[in-house]
mmCIF file of C-alpha atoms in Angstrom:
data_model
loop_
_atom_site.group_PDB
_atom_site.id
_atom_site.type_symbol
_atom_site.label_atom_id
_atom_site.label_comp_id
_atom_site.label_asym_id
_atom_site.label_seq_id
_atom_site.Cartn_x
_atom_site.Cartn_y
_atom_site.Cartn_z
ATOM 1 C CA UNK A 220 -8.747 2.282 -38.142
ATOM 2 C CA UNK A 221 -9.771 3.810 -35.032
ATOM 3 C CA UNK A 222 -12.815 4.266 -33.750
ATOM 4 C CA UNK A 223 -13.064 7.256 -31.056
ATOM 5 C CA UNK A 224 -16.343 7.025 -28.335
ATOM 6 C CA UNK A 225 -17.719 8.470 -25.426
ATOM 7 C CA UNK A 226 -18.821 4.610 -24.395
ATOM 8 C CA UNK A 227 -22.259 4.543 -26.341
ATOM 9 C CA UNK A 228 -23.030 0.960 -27.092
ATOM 10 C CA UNK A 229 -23.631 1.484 -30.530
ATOM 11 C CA UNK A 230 -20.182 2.261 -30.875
ATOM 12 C CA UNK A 231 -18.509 -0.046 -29.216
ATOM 13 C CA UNK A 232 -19.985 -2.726 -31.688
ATOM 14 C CA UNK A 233 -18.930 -0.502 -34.664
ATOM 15 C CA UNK A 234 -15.232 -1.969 -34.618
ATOM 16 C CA UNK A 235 -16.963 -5.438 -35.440
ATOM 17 C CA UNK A 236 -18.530 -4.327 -38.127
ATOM 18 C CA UNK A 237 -16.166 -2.846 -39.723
ATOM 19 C CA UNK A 238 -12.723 -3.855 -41.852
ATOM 20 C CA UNK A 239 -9.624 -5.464 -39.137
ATOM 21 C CA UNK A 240 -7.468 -4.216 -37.718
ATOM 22 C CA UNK A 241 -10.130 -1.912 -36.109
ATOM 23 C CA UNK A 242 -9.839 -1.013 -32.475
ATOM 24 C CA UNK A 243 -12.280 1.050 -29.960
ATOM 25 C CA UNK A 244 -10.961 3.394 -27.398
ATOM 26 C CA UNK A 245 -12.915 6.459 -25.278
ATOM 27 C CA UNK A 246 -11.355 10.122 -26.181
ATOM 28 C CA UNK A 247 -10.112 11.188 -23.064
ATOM 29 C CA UNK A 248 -12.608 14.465 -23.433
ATOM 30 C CA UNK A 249 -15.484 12.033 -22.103
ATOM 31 C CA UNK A 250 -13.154 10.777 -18.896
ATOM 32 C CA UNK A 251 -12.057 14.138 -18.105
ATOM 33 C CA UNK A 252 -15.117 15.596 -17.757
ATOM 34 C CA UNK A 253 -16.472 13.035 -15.244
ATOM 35 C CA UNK A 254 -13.241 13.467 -13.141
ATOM 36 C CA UNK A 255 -13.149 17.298 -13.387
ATOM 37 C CA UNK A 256 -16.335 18.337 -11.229
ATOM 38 C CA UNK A 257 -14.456 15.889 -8.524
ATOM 39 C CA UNK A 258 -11.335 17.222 -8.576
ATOM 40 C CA UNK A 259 -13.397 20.960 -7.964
ATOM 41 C CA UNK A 260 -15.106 19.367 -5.132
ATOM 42 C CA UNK A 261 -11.930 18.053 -4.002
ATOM 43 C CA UNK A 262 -10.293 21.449 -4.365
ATOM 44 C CA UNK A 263 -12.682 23.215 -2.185
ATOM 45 C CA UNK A 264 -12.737 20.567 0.483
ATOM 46 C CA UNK A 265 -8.919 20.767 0.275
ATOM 47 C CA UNK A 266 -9.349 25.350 0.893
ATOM 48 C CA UNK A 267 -11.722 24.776 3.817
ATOM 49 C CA UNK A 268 -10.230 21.864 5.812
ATOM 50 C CA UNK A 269 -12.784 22.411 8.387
ATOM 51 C CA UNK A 270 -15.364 20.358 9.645
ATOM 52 C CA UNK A 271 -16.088 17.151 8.292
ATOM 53 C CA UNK A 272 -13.426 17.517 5.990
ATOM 54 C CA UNK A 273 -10.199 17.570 7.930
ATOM 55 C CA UNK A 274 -10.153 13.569 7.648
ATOM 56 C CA UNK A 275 -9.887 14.016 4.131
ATOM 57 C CA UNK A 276 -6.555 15.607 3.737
ATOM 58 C CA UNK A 277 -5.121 13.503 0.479
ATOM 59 C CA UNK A 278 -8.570 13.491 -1.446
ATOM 60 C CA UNK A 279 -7.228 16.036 -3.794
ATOM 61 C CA UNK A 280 -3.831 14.291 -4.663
ATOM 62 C CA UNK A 281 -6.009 10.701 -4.389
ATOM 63 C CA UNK A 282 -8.436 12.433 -7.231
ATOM 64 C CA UNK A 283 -5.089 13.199 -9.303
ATOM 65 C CA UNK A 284 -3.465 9.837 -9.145
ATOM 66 C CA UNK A 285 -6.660 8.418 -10.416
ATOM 67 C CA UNK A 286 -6.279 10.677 -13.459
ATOM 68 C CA UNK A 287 -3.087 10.036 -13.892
ATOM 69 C CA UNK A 288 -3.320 6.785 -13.969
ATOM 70 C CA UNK A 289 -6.121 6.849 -16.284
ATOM 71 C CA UNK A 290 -4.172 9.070 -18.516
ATOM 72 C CA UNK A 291 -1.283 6.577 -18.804
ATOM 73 C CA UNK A 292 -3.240 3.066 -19.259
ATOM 74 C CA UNK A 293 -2.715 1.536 -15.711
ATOM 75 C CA UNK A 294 -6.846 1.178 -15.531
ATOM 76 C CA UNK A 295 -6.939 -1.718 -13.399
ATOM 77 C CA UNK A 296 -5.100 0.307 -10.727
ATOM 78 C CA UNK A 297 -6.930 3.391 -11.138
ATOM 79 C CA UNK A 298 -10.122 1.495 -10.507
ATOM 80 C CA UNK A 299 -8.753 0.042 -7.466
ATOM 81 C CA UNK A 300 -7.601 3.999 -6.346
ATOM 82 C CA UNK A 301 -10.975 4.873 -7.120
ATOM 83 C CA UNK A 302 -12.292 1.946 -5.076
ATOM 84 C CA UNK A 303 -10.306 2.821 -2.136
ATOM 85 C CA UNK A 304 -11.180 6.409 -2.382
ATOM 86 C CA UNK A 305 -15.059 5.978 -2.225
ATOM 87 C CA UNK A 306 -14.909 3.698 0.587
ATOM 88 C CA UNK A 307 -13.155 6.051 2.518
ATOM 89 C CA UNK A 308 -15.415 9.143 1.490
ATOM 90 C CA UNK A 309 -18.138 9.539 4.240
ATOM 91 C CA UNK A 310 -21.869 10.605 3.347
ATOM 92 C CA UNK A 311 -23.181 13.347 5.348
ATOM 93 C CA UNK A 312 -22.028 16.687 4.028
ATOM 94 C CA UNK A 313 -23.433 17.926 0.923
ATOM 95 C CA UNK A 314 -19.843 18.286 -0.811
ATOM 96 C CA UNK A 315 -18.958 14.681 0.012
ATOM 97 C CA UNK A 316 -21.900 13.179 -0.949
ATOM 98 C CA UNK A 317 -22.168 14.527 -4.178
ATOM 99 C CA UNK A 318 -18.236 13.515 -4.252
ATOM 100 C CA UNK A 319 -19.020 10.043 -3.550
ATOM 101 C CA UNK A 320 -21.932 9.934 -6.117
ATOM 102 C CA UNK A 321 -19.705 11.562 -8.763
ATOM 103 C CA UNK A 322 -17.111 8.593 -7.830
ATOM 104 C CA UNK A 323 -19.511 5.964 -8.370
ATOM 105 C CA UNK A 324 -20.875 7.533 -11.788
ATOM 106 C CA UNK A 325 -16.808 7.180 -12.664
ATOM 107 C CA UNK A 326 -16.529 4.287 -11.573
ATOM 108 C CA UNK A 327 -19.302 2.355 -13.342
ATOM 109 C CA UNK A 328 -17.823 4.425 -16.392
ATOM 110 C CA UNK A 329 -14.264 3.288 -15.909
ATOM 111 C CA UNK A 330 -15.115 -0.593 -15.767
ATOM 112 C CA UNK A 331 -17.933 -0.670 -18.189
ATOM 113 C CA UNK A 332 -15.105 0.903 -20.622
ATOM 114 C CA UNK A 333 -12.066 -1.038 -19.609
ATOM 115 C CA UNK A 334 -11.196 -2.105 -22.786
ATOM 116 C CA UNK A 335 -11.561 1.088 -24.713
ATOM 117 C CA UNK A 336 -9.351 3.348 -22.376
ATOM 118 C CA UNK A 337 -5.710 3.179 -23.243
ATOM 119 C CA UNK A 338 -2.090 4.963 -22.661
ATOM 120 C CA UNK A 339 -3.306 8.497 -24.044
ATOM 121 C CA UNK A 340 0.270 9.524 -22.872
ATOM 122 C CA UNK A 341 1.622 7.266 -25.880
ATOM 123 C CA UNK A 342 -1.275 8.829 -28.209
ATOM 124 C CA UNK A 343 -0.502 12.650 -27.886
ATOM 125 C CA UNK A 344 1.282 14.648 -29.960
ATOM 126 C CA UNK A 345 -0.464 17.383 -32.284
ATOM 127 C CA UNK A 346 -4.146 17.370 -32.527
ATOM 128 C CA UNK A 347 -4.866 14.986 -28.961
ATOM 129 C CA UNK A 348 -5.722 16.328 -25.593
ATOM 130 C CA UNK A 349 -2.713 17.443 -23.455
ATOM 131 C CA UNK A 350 -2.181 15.257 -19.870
ATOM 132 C CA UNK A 351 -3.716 15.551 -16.695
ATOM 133 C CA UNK A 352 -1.557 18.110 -14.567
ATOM 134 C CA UNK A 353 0.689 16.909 -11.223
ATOM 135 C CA UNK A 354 1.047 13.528 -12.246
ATOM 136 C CA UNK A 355 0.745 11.909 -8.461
ATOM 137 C CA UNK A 356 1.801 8.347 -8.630
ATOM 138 C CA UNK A 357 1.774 5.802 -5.814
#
């Protein structure tokens, strides 16, 4: 059995509780939607490369590979992308700080769910989400 979260604690016990083999993994709805108002952000700063924003000229692929890798299990790597990425992002304008803040949230949500996020790649087929598009690797 399978037991399918968005991380709530209560949840994550459940698999305990309940008859072996039982396993816990986040549906990739709840991960997507924390990296989707990024990749927006990163979008737009990508359009305007003016201002403050012309150092950041690979956020938008950076922002992908992280998906990507989320999408096909490497987590360990896609927290160190993610890592990597907010140290580079500078506060000051509005778009980038609320970049950098959306990182963090994803961040703390990616390693307090390690465990539970797996190779969705391996789990679709009919009736799963479809992948994260341009699958940017390192």
């Amino acid at each position: 059995m399978t037991v399918i979260s968005d991380g709530a604690e209560i949840l994550k016990r459940l698999p305990r509780a309940m008859p072996k083999p039982t396993t816990h993994i986040i549906d990739w709805f709840h991960i997507a939607m924390k990296i989707q108002p990024m990749q927006q952000i990163a979008d737009h700063i990508v359009r305007s490369r003016s201002g403050p924003f012309e150092a950041l000229p690979t956020i938008d692929r950076d922002i992908r590979a992280v998906k990507w890798r989320l999408w096909h299990g490497p987590v360990g790597l896609a927290i160190r992308d993610l890592e990597q990425l907010l140290a580079r992002l500078k506060e000051g304008a509005f778009s980038i700080a609320r970049l950098h803040g959306l990182g963090e949230q994803l961040l703390t949500y990616v390693r307090s769910n390690r465990g539970a996020i797996v190779n969705y790649g391996k789990r679709s087929g009919p009736g799963f989400a479809s992948p994260p598009l341009s699958p940017s690797r390192r």
